[in-house]
């Protein structure tokens, strides 16, 4: 009789281990689902942001058909002390320098530049790319203030300090990730 009890005990232990493994697998699947739902949420935010931008056919046409690249020279280093590669901007993404841009136009240009840059940029780089006169410190500071406002709204993320990038799933602020869970 004791051998039967030992067999049952072994079977119970084996089954418990299997159930535990299944629970862990279910938890991993739940995490993947959660990540997918978060990604969908952020894509919807991106879609809404892009739809809210006024359509500028001249800009979108030149963005679609670049002919040559322009480098915005940056001698600065990133937070780890590594030299940052120069920002390469295609025609149409480098807005013509001129009069200071209004809030909505500046916001649109910033989002276009960050969406096409492929890396975090400094406020000075962004100001140059959107056509602001970077020799005037107030224009760079205006761009920085716009970037901070976009960061508070969740469309842009700041990090490391002074570098800005378009919001992605992994860089979204905690409040947006929390909203995605609801």
PDB file of C-alpha atoms in Angstrom:
ATOM      1  CA  UNK A   1       0.000   0.000   0.000  1.00  0.00           C
ATOM      2  CA  UNK A   2       2.833   2.408   0.798  1.00  0.00           C
ATOM      3  CA  UNK A   3       4.249   1.935  -2.731  1.00  0.00           C
ATOM      4  CA  UNK A   4       0.894   3.064  -4.137  1.00  0.00           C
ATOM      5  CA  UNK A   5       0.942   6.130  -1.902  1.00  0.00           C
ATOM      6  CA  UNK A   6       4.492   6.910  -3.014  1.00  0.00           C
ATOM      7  CA  UNK A   7       3.439   6.635  -6.660  1.00  0.00           C
ATOM      8  CA  UNK A   8       0.474   8.909  -6.043  1.00  0.00           C
ATOM      9  CA  UNK A   9       2.752  11.379  -4.213  1.00  0.00           C
ATOM     10  CA  UNK A  10       5.162  11.373  -7.183  1.00  0.00           C
ATOM     11  CA  UNK A  11       2.262  11.856  -9.592  1.00  0.00           C
ATOM     12  CA  UNK A  12       0.908  14.731  -7.468  1.00  0.00           C
ATOM     13  CA  UNK A  13       4.347  16.394  -7.461  1.00  0.00           C
ATOM     14  CA  UNK A  14       4.718  15.930 -11.227  1.00  0.00           C
ATOM     15  CA  UNK A  15       1.243  17.315 -11.877  1.00  0.00           C
ATOM     16  CA  UNK A  16       1.859  20.290  -9.579  1.00  0.00           C
ATOM     17  CA  UNK A  17       5.088  21.060 -11.431  1.00  0.00           C
ATOM     18  CA  UNK A  18       3.281  20.841 -14.770  1.00  0.00           C
ATOM     19  CA  UNK A  19       0.452  23.104 -13.562  1.00  0.00           C
ATOM     20  CA  UNK A  20       3.026  25.579 -12.243  1.00  0.00           C
ATOM     21  CA  UNK A  21       4.827  25.577 -15.607  1.00  0.00           C
ATOM     22  CA  UNK A  22       1.507  26.155 -17.402  1.00  0.00           C
ATOM     23  CA  UNK A  23       0.726  29.079 -15.096  1.00  0.00           C
ATOM     24  CA  UNK A  24       4.130  30.612 -15.864  1.00  0.00           C
ATOM     25  CA  UNK A  25       3.493  30.128 -19.574  1.00  0.00           C
ATOM     26  CA  UNK A  26       0.067  31.758 -19.242  1.00  0.00           C
ATOM     27  CA  UNK A  27       1.699  34.703 -17.434  1.00  0.00           C
ATOM     28  CA  UNK A  28       4.240  35.077 -20.269  1.00  0.00           C
ATOM     29  CA  UNK A  29       1.399  35.002 -22.803  1.00  0.00           C
ATOM     30  CA  UNK A  30      -0.512  37.622 -20.797  1.00  0.00           C
ATOM     31  CA  UNK A  31       2.598  39.828 -20.824  1.00  0.00           C
ATOM     32  CA  UNK A  32       2.910  39.439 -24.594  1.00  0.00           C
ATOM     33  CA  UNK A  33      -0.775  40.288 -25.041  1.00  0.00           C
ATOM     34  CA  UNK A  34      -0.347  43.308 -22.779  1.00  0.00           C
ATOM     35  CA  UNK A  35       2.670  44.440 -24.833  1.00  0.00           C
ATOM     36  CA  UNK A  36       0.714  43.994 -28.060  1.00  0.00           C
ATOM     37  CA  UNK A  37      -2.238  45.967 -26.703  1.00  0.00           C
ATOM     38  CA  UNK A  38       0.141  48.711 -25.554  1.00  0.00           C
ATOM     39  CA  UNK A  39       1.724  48.800 -29.012  1.00  0.00           C
ATOM     40  CA  UNK A  40      -1.737  49.096 -30.597  1.00  0.00           C
ATOM     41  CA  UNK A  41      -2.591  51.938 -28.222  1.00  0.00           C
ATOM     42  CA  UNK A  42       0.559  53.842 -29.140  1.00  0.00           C
ATOM     43  CA  UNK A  43       0.008  53.274 -32.834  1.00  0.00           C
ATOM     44  CA  UNK A  44      -3.482  54.729 -32.421  1.00  0.00           C
ATOM     45  CA  UNK A  45      -1.982  57.778 -30.666  1.00  0.00           C
ATOM     46  CA  UNK A  46       0.492  58.135 -33.543  1.00  0.00           C
ATOM     47  CA  UNK A  47      -2.331  57.835 -36.073  1.00  0.00           C
ATOM     48  CA  UNK A  48      -4.376  60.501 -34.255  1.00  0.00           C
ATOM     49  CA  UNK A  49      -1.343  62.782 -34.031  1.00  0.00           C
ATOM     50  CA  UNK A  50      -0.603  62.446 -37.734  1.00  0.00           C
ATOM     51  CA  UNK A  51      -4.260  63.045 -38.624  1.00  0.00           C
ATOM     52  CA  UNK A  52      -4.297  66.177 -36.464  1.00  0.00           C
ATOM     53  CA  UNK A  53      -1.394  67.683 -38.399  1.00  0.00           C
ATOM     54  CA  UNK A  54      -2.383  69.964 -41.269  1.00  0.00           C
ATOM     55  CA  UNK A  55      -1.588  68.469 -44.649  1.00  0.00           C
ATOM     56  CA  UNK A  56       1.221  70.312 -46.416  1.00  0.00           C
ATOM     57  CA  UNK A  57       1.479  68.848 -49.888  1.00  0.00           C
ATOM     58  CA  UNK A  58       4.768  70.568 -50.686  1.00  0.00           C
ATOM     59  CA  UNK A  59       6.411  69.038 -47.622  1.00  0.00           C
ATOM     60  CA  UNK A  60       4.899  65.577 -48.031  1.00  0.00           C
ATOM     61  CA  UNK A  61       5.900  65.504 -51.708  1.00  0.00           C
ATOM     62  CA  UNK A  62       9.522  66.396 -50.976  1.00  0.00           C
ATOM     63  CA  UNK A  63       9.591  63.938 -48.074  1.00  0.00           C
ATOM     64  CA  UNK A  64       8.479  61.182 -50.418  1.00  0.00           C
ATOM     65  CA  UNK A  65      11.049  62.044 -53.106  1.00  0.00           C
ATOM     66  CA  UNK A  66      14.322  63.154 -51.505  1.00  0.00           C
ATOM     67  CA  UNK A  67      17.153  63.951 -53.892  1.00  0.00           C
ATOM     68  CA  UNK A  68      20.150  64.651 -51.682  1.00  0.00           C
ATOM     69  CA  UNK A  69      20.995  64.852 -48.013  1.00  0.00           C
ATOM     70  CA  UNK A  70      21.980  67.809 -45.870  1.00  0.00           C
ATOM     71  CA  UNK A  71      24.000  67.343 -42.707  1.00  0.00           C
ATOM     72  CA  UNK A  72      23.361  69.456 -39.647  1.00  0.00           C
ATOM     73  CA  UNK A  73      26.719  69.499 -37.912  1.00  0.00           C
ATOM     74  CA  UNK A  74      26.701  68.655 -34.211  1.00  0.00           C
ATOM     75  CA  UNK A  75      29.927  68.723 -32.267  1.00  0.00           C
ATOM     76  CA  UNK A  76      28.184  67.730 -29.033  1.00  0.00           C
ATOM     77  CA  UNK A  77      28.500  64.385 -27.331  1.00  0.00           C
ATOM     78  CA  UNK A  78      25.763  62.217 -25.903  1.00  0.00           C
ATOM     79  CA  UNK A  79      25.329  61.474 -22.186  1.00  0.00           C
ATOM     80  CA  UNK A  80      27.856  58.610 -22.337  1.00  0.00           C
ATOM     81  CA  UNK A  81      30.531  60.867 -23.843  1.00  0.00           C
ATOM     82  CA  UNK A  82      30.293  59.264 -27.294  1.00  0.00           C
ATOM     83  CA  UNK A  83      30.423  61.517 -30.313  1.00  0.00           C
ATOM     84  CA  UNK A  84      26.980  61.891 -31.854  1.00  0.00           C
ATOM     85  CA  UNK A  85      26.685  61.307 -35.589  1.00  0.00           C
ATOM     86  CA  UNK A  86      25.624  64.351 -37.596  1.00  0.00           C
ATOM     87  CA  UNK A  87      21.932  64.636 -38.313  1.00  0.00           C
ATOM     88  CA  UNK A  88      21.265  63.900 -41.981  1.00  0.00           C
ATOM     89  CA  UNK A  89      18.124  65.521 -43.285  1.00  0.00           C
ATOM     90  CA  UNK A  90      16.592  64.955 -46.694  1.00  0.00           C
ATOM     91  CA  UNK A  91      15.226  67.890 -48.689  1.00  0.00           C
ATOM     92  CA  UNK A  92      11.746  68.677 -47.487  1.00  0.00           C
ATOM     93  CA  UNK A  93      12.520  67.706 -43.914  1.00  0.00           C
ATOM     94  CA  UNK A  94      14.889  70.649 -43.548  1.00  0.00           C
ATOM     95  CA  UNK A  95      12.499  73.556 -43.491  1.00  0.00           C
ATOM     96  CA  UNK A  96      13.690  76.818 -44.971  1.00  0.00           C
ATOM     97  CA  UNK A  97      15.019  79.282 -42.403  1.00  0.00           C
ATOM     98  CA  UNK A  98      12.864  82.333 -42.102  1.00  0.00           C
ATOM     99  CA  UNK A  99      10.410  83.955 -39.776  1.00  0.00           C
ATOM    100  CA  UNK A 100       9.758  82.275 -36.421  1.00  0.00           C
ATOM    101  CA  UNK A 101       7.072  79.623 -36.792  1.00  0.00           C
ATOM    102  CA  UNK A 102       3.774  79.721 -34.935  1.00  0.00           C
ATOM    103  CA  UNK A 103       2.954  77.105 -32.293  1.00  0.00           C
ATOM    104  CA  UNK A 104       0.989  74.692 -34.496  1.00  0.00           C
ATOM    105  CA  UNK A 105       3.395  74.876 -37.441  1.00  0.00           C
ATOM    106  CA  UNK A 106       6.378  74.440 -35.111  1.00  0.00           C
ATOM    107  CA  UNK A 107       4.707  71.407 -33.513  1.00  0.00           C
ATOM    108  CA  UNK A 108       4.035  69.872 -36.924  1.00  0.00           C
ATOM    109  CA  UNK A 109       7.607  70.449 -38.095  1.00  0.00           C
ATOM    110  CA  UNK A 110       9.076  69.047 -34.875  1.00  0.00           C
ATOM    111  CA  UNK A 111       7.013  65.859 -35.194  1.00  0.00           C
ATOM    112  CA  UNK A 112       8.009  65.450 -38.861  1.00  0.00           C
ATOM    113  CA  UNK A 113      11.712  65.884 -38.065  1.00  0.00           C
ATOM    114  CA  UNK A 114      11.637  63.519 -35.069  1.00  0.00           C
ATOM    115  CA  UNK A 115       9.601  60.904 -36.932  1.00  0.00           C
ATOM    116  CA  UNK A 116      12.193  60.805 -39.723  1.00  0.00           C
ATOM    117  CA  UNK A 117      15.396  61.294 -37.699  1.00  0.00           C
ATOM    118  CA  UNK A 118      15.777  57.744 -36.409  1.00  0.00           C
ATOM    119  CA  UNK A 119      17.471  58.883 -33.191  1.00  0.00           C
ATOM    120  CA  UNK A 120      17.137  61.364 -30.350  1.00  0.00           C
ATOM    121  CA  UNK A 121      18.045  64.937 -31.252  1.00  0.00           C
ATOM    122  CA  UNK A 122      19.011  67.982 -29.227  1.00  0.00           C
ATOM    123  CA  UNK A 123      16.800  71.067 -29.179  1.00  0.00           C
ATOM    124  CA  UNK A 124      19.433  72.915 -31.237  1.00  0.00           C
ATOM    125  CA  UNK A 125      19.445  70.194 -33.922  1.00  0.00           C
ATOM    126  CA  UNK A 126      15.660  70.218 -34.061  1.00  0.00           C
ATOM    127  CA  UNK A 127      15.536  74.022 -34.187  1.00  0.00           C
ATOM    128  CA  UNK A 128      17.944  74.009 -37.148  1.00  0.00           C
ATOM    129  CA  UNK A 129      15.975  71.265 -38.892  1.00  0.00           C
ATOM    130  CA  UNK A 130      12.635  73.091 -38.571  1.00  0.00           C
ATOM    131  CA  UNK A 131      14.073  76.306 -39.980  1.00  0.00           C
ATOM    132  CA  UNK A 132      14.619  78.326 -36.801  1.00  0.00           C
ATOM    133  CA  UNK A 133      17.582  80.705 -36.632  1.00  0.00           C
ATOM    134  CA  UNK A 134      19.851  78.825 -34.184  1.00  0.00           C
ATOM    135  CA  UNK A 135      22.201  81.789 -33.909  1.00  0.00           C
ATOM    136  CA  UNK A 136      19.453  83.400 -31.820  1.00  0.00           C
ATOM    137  CA  UNK A 137      19.316  81.623 -28.426  1.00  0.00           C
ATOM    138  CA  UNK A 138      15.677  82.586 -27.926  1.00  0.00           C
ATOM    139  CA  UNK A 139      14.645  80.555 -31.012  1.00  0.00           C
ATOM    140  CA  UNK A 140      16.404  77.459 -29.646  1.00  0.00           C
ATOM    141  CA  UNK A 141      14.725  78.017 -26.263  1.00  0.00           C
ATOM    142  CA  UNK A 142      11.348  78.403 -27.967  1.00  0.00           C
ATOM    143  CA  UNK A 143      11.929  75.068 -29.677  1.00  0.00           C
ATOM    144  CA  UNK A 144      12.970  73.530 -26.344  1.00  0.00           C
ATOM    145  CA  UNK A 145       9.733  74.809 -24.737  1.00  0.00           C
ATOM    146  CA  UNK A 146       7.700  73.302 -27.586  1.00  0.00           C
ATOM    147  CA  UNK A 147       9.527  70.007 -27.121  1.00  0.00           C
ATOM    148  CA  UNK A 148       8.825  70.033 -23.374  1.00  0.00           C
ATOM    149  CA  UNK A 149       5.128  70.664 -24.100  1.00  0.00           C
ATOM    150  CA  UNK A 150       5.084  67.767 -26.581  1.00  0.00           C
ATOM    151  CA  UNK A 151       6.831  65.588 -23.972  1.00  0.00           C
ATOM    152  CA  UNK A 152       4.144  66.426 -21.392  1.00  0.00           C
ATOM    153  CA  UNK A 153       1.450  65.465 -23.908  1.00  0.00           C
ATOM    154  CA  UNK A 154       3.188  62.127 -24.559  1.00  0.00           C
ATOM    155  CA  UNK A 155       3.998  62.679 -28.237  1.00  0.00           C
ATOM    156  CA  UNK A 156       7.719  63.162 -27.612  1.00  0.00           C
ATOM    157  CA  UNK A 157       9.999  61.633 -25.011  1.00  0.00           C
ATOM    158  CA  UNK A 158      12.987  63.349 -23.422  1.00  0.00           C
ATOM    159  CA  UNK A 159      15.927  61.227 -22.465  1.00  0.00           C
ATOM    160  CA  UNK A 160      18.735  61.521 -21.846  1.00  0.00           C
ATOM    161  CA  UNK A 161      18.227  65.054 -20.615  1.00  0.00           C
ATOM    162  CA  UNK A 162      18.252  67.498 -23.501  1.00  0.00           C
ATOM    163  CA  UNK A 163      17.665  64.860 -26.180  1.00  0.00           C
ATOM    164  CA  UNK A 164      14.218  64.358 -27.648  1.00  0.00           C
ATOM    165  CA  UNK A 165      12.727  61.551 -29.729  1.00  0.00           C
ATOM    166  CA  UNK A 166       9.321  60.612 -31.049  1.00  0.00           C
ATOM    167  CA  UNK A 167       7.414  58.448 -28.560  1.00  0.00           C
ATOM    168  CA  UNK A 168       7.609  54.700 -29.115  1.00  0.00           C
ATOM    169  CA  UNK A 169       6.064  51.826 -27.192  1.00  0.00           C
ATOM    170  CA  UNK A 170       9.115  51.408 -24.967  1.00  0.00           C
ATOM    171  CA  UNK A 171       9.621  55.099 -24.358  1.00  0.00           C
ATOM    172  CA  UNK A 172       6.032  56.116 -23.627  1.00  0.00           C
ATOM    173  CA  UNK A 173       5.445  57.923 -20.347  1.00  0.00           C
ATOM    174  CA  UNK A 174       4.129  55.800 -17.489  1.00  0.00           C
ATOM    175  CA  UNK A 175       0.778  57.626 -17.508  1.00  0.00           C
ATOM    176  CA  UNK A 176       0.195  56.562 -21.128  1.00  0.00           C
ATOM    177  CA  UNK A 177       1.209  52.982 -20.372  1.00  0.00           C
ATOM    178  CA  UNK A 178      -1.196  53.017 -17.412  1.00  0.00           C
ATOM    179  CA  UNK A 179      -3.981  54.372 -19.623  1.00  0.00           C
ATOM    180  CA  UNK A 180      -3.312  51.570 -22.107  1.00  0.00           C
ATOM    181  CA  UNK A 181      -3.894  49.002 -19.363  1.00  0.00           C
ATOM    182  CA  UNK A 182      -7.400  50.338 -18.594  1.00  0.00           C
TER     183      UNK A 182
END
